[in-house]
């Protein structure tokens, strides 16, 4: 009898913790999607092995993949090829752009630039070299699930999550993009 009571109490505790975690994430999502994401006027850009300065396109929705200074930027570079489908979708539709933004720490910066130049990928990667993106968007939660998001023309996130993380997220992302494309700018 004690064992059954112990088991039931543990299950209730797990359910309560699960609900409170879900509530916390829902609140964080609501707060995040209510704030504007500010894109700096320019970034350093590496594309096809060339490092240059690039002006931000502010007239289109933007799918952002953000890697903050606490993340391993060199590790992120190894997975850039996995983002190719979303770059291809953006190119074919022409209604949104994709920005992979790396914000490496000072000690990692030179290695990140060298690694990107050596990869010679055919889509741009943006470097938050002066941490202006991070400073202007300090409200982005530290939870990595909030580091991939689509911002609409108004600068607010309209989709949060990595659409390449699974079929359900990809389908939801495509639905959001379709709805976005049917709205008038």
Tab-separated table of C-alpha atoms in Angstrom:
chain	number	residue	atom	x	y	z
A	1	UNK	CA	0.000	0.000	0.000
A	2	UNK	CA	2.835	2.384	0.842
A	3	UNK	CA	4.533	1.603	-2.435
A	4	UNK	CA	1.354	2.396	-4.376
A	5	UNK	CA	0.926	5.669	-2.475
A	6	UNK	CA	4.591	6.542	-3.108
A	7	UNK	CA	4.178	5.788	-6.816
A	8	UNK	CA	1.004	7.894	-7.095
A	9	UNK	CA	2.637	10.828	-5.265
A	10	UNK	CA	5.641	10.686	-7.581
A	11	UNK	CA	3.420	10.589	-10.650
A	12	UNK	CA	1.432	13.600	-9.412
A	13	UNK	CA	4.668	15.468	-8.753
A	14	UNK	CA	5.903	14.699	-12.278
A	15	UNK	CA	2.617	15.863	-13.802
A	16	UNK	CA	2.730	19.115	-11.803
A	17	UNK	CA	6.355	19.762	-12.799
A	18	UNK	CA	5.558	19.043	-16.427
A	19	UNK	CA	2.614	21.450	-16.384
A	20	UNK	CA	4.629	24.198	-14.701
A	21	UNK	CA	7.430	23.787	-17.277
A	22	UNK	CA	4.904	23.999	-20.103
A	23	UNK	CA	3.404	27.109	-18.541
A	24	UNK	CA	6.853	28.698	-18.151
A	25	UNK	CA	7.700	28.035	-21.808
A	26	UNK	CA	4.309	29.366	-22.946
A	27	UNK	CA	4.887	32.579	-20.994
A	28	UNK	CA	8.403	32.912	-22.365
A	29	UNK	CA	7.119	32.363	-25.918
A	30	UNK	CA	4.377	34.976	-25.507
A	31	UNK	CA	6.873	37.496	-24.132
A	32	UNK	CA	9.407	36.739	-26.892
A	33	UNK	CA	6.913	37.049	-29.750
A	34	UNK	CA	5.661	40.386	-28.415
A	35	UNK	CA	9.086	42.053	-28.740
A	36	UNK	CA	10.744	43.354	-31.906
A	37	UNK	CA	13.893	41.721	-33.225
A	38	UNK	CA	16.324	44.419	-34.299
A	39	UNK	CA	18.721	43.697	-37.143
A	40	UNK	CA	21.906	45.793	-37.128
A	41	UNK	CA	22.507	48.020	-40.154
A	42	UNK	CA	25.309	45.719	-41.308
A	43	UNK	CA	27.058	42.452	-40.550
A	44	UNK	CA	30.238	40.800	-41.640
A	45	UNK	CA	29.239	38.188	-44.191
A	46	UNK	CA	31.101	35.124	-45.407
A	47	UNK	CA	29.880	33.570	-48.651
A	48	UNK	CA	31.798	31.424	-51.113
A	49	UNK	CA	34.918	31.894	-49.002
A	50	UNK	CA	34.826	35.697	-49.204
A	51	UNK	CA	34.558	37.926	-46.119
A	52	UNK	CA	32.764	41.238	-46.710
A	53	UNK	CA	30.448	43.756	-45.081
A	54	UNK	CA	26.776	43.385	-45.875
A	55	UNK	CA	23.770	45.640	-45.342
A	56	UNK	CA	20.708	44.139	-43.733
A	57	UNK	CA	17.580	43.683	-45.863
A	58	UNK	CA	14.752	45.119	-43.796
A	59	UNK	CA	11.918	44.938	-46.299
A	60	UNK	CA	11.367	41.169	-46.139
A	61	UNK	CA	10.550	38.587	-43.489
A	62	UNK	CA	13.691	36.860	-42.206
A	63	UNK	CA	14.245	33.317	-40.934
A	64	UNK	CA	17.030	33.634	-38.372
A	65	UNK	CA	19.261	30.873	-37.055
A	66	UNK	CA	21.168	32.469	-34.179
A	67	UNK	CA	24.158	31.055	-32.368
A	68	UNK	CA	25.137	33.158	-29.357
A	69	UNK	CA	28.586	33.530	-27.814
A	70	UNK	CA	27.854	30.723	-25.345
A	71	UNK	CA	27.425	28.263	-28.222
A	72	UNK	CA	30.280	26.642	-30.061
A	73	UNK	CA	30.307	28.564	-33.357
A	74	UNK	CA	32.865	26.185	-34.851
A	75	UNK	CA	30.511	23.307	-34.059
A	76	UNK	CA	27.615	25.156	-35.729
A	77	UNK	CA	29.687	25.562	-38.888
A	78	UNK	CA	29.881	21.774	-39.226
A	79	UNK	CA	26.084	21.619	-39.571
A	80	UNK	CA	25.534	24.503	-41.994
A	81	UNK	CA	24.933	22.122	-44.906
A	82	UNK	CA	21.802	20.854	-43.115
A	83	UNK	CA	20.193	24.271	-43.611
A	84	UNK	CA	20.410	24.106	-47.402
A	85	UNK	CA	16.707	23.085	-47.842
A	86	UNK	CA	15.478	26.251	-46.153
A	87	UNK	CA	17.830	28.419	-48.218
A	88	UNK	CA	16.506	26.696	-51.345
A	89	UNK	CA	12.897	27.301	-50.267
A	90	UNK	CA	13.636	30.983	-49.609
A	91	UNK	CA	15.312	31.326	-53.019
A	92	UNK	CA	12.462	29.610	-54.860
A	93	UNK	CA	9.698	31.636	-53.161
A	94	UNK	CA	11.556	34.934	-52.986
A	95	UNK	CA	9.322	36.102	-50.131
A	96	UNK	CA	11.690	35.707	-47.182
A	97	UNK	CA	15.415	35.525	-46.603
A	98	UNK	CA	17.469	33.290	-44.332
A	99	UNK	CA	20.154	34.588	-42.025
A	100	UNK	CA	22.478	32.314	-40.102
A	101	UNK	CA	24.002	34.608	-37.501
A	102	UNK	CA	27.026	33.490	-35.511
A	103	UNK	CA	28.114	35.566	-32.540
A	104	UNK	CA	31.435	33.976	-31.579
A	105	UNK	CA	33.385	35.043	-28.540
A	106	UNK	CA	36.571	37.062	-29.110
A	107	UNK	CA	38.794	34.022	-28.538
A	108	UNK	CA	36.927	32.014	-31.184
A	109	UNK	CA	36.387	34.754	-33.782
A	110	UNK	CA	39.526	34.273	-35.940
A	111	UNK	CA	39.045	30.502	-36.062
A	112	UNK	CA	35.397	30.965	-37.069
A	113	UNK	CA	36.317	33.302	-39.946
A	114	UNK	CA	39.014	30.875	-41.136
A	115	UNK	CA	36.633	27.907	-40.924
A	116	UNK	CA	33.916	29.731	-42.877
A	117	UNK	CA	36.365	30.834	-45.553
A	118	UNK	CA	37.544	27.249	-45.918
A	119	UNK	CA	34.025	25.822	-46.296
A	120	UNK	CA	33.164	27.838	-49.394
A	121	UNK	CA	29.394	27.342	-48.895
A	122	UNK	CA	27.098	28.918	-51.457
A	123	UNK	CA	24.921	30.807	-48.974
A	124	UNK	CA	25.918	33.616	-46.622
A	125	UNK	CA	26.730	33.304	-42.939
A	126	UNK	CA	26.591	36.522	-40.956
A	127	UNK	CA	28.984	37.329	-38.127
A	128	UNK	CA	27.900	39.473	-35.220
A	129	UNK	CA	31.476	40.751	-35.014
A	130	UNK	CA	30.704	43.668	-32.671
A	131	UNK	CA	27.920	41.868	-30.756
A	132	UNK	CA	25.387	44.497	-31.868
A	133	UNK	CA	22.747	41.858	-32.672
A	134	UNK	CA	23.206	40.321	-29.229
A	135	UNK	CA	23.082	43.727	-27.485
A	136	UNK	CA	20.016	44.967	-29.355
A	137	UNK	CA	18.166	41.690	-28.812
A	138	UNK	CA	19.104	40.955	-25.206
A	139	UNK	CA	15.539	39.716	-24.683
A	140	UNK	CA	16.141	36.564	-26.771
A	141	UNK	CA	15.831	33.752	-24.212
A	142	UNK	CA	18.898	31.664	-23.440
A	143	UNK	CA	16.869	28.518	-24.229
A	144	UNK	CA	18.254	27.323	-27.599
A	145	UNK	CA	14.747	26.502	-28.837
A	146	UNK	CA	14.221	30.257	-29.167
A	147	UNK	CA	17.333	30.773	-31.318
A	148	UNK	CA	15.629	29.862	-34.596
A	149	UNK	CA	12.718	32.070	-35.585
A	150	UNK	CA	10.987	33.766	-38.497
A	151	UNK	CA	10.342	37.477	-38.116
A	152	UNK	CA	7.616	39.152	-40.117
A	153	UNK	CA	7.802	42.510	-41.845
A	154	UNK	CA	6.899	44.159	-38.531
A	155	UNK	CA	10.031	42.732	-36.869
A	156	UNK	CA	8.182	40.412	-34.494
A	157	UNK	CA	8.695	36.635	-34.426
A	158	UNK	CA	5.825	34.830	-36.168
A	159	UNK	CA	7.351	31.332	-36.010
A	160	UNK	CA	9.697	30.054	-33.314
A	161	UNK	CA	11.708	26.857	-33.669
A	162	UNK	CA	13.979	25.141	-36.141
A	163	UNK	CA	11.827	24.093	-39.109
A	164	UNK	CA	14.482	21.551	-40.052
A	165	UNK	CA	14.182	19.730	-36.709
A	166	UNK	CA	11.379	17.475	-37.922
A	167	UNK	CA	8.490	17.014	-40.326
A	168	UNK	CA	5.897	18.551	-37.996
A	169	UNK	CA	7.915	21.757	-37.590
A	170	UNK	CA	8.689	21.880	-41.323
A	171	UNK	CA	4.986	21.534	-42.196
A	172	UNK	CA	4.028	24.201	-39.658
A	173	UNK	CA	6.737	26.524	-40.993
A	174	UNK	CA	5.520	26.041	-44.587
A	175	UNK	CA	1.969	26.819	-43.445
A	176	UNK	CA	3.138	30.045	-41.746
A	177	UNK	CA	5.098	31.034	-44.878
A	178	UNK	CA	2.048	30.329	-47.084
A	179	UNK	CA	-0.169	32.451	-44.824
A	180	UNK	CA	2.457	35.183	-44.765
A	181	UNK	CA	2.600	35.165	-48.578
A	182	UNK	CA	-1.180	35.555	-48.932
A	183	UNK	CA	-1.213	38.628	-46.659
A	184	UNK	CA	-0.654	42.036	-48.179
A	185	UNK	CA	2.659	43.684	-47.188
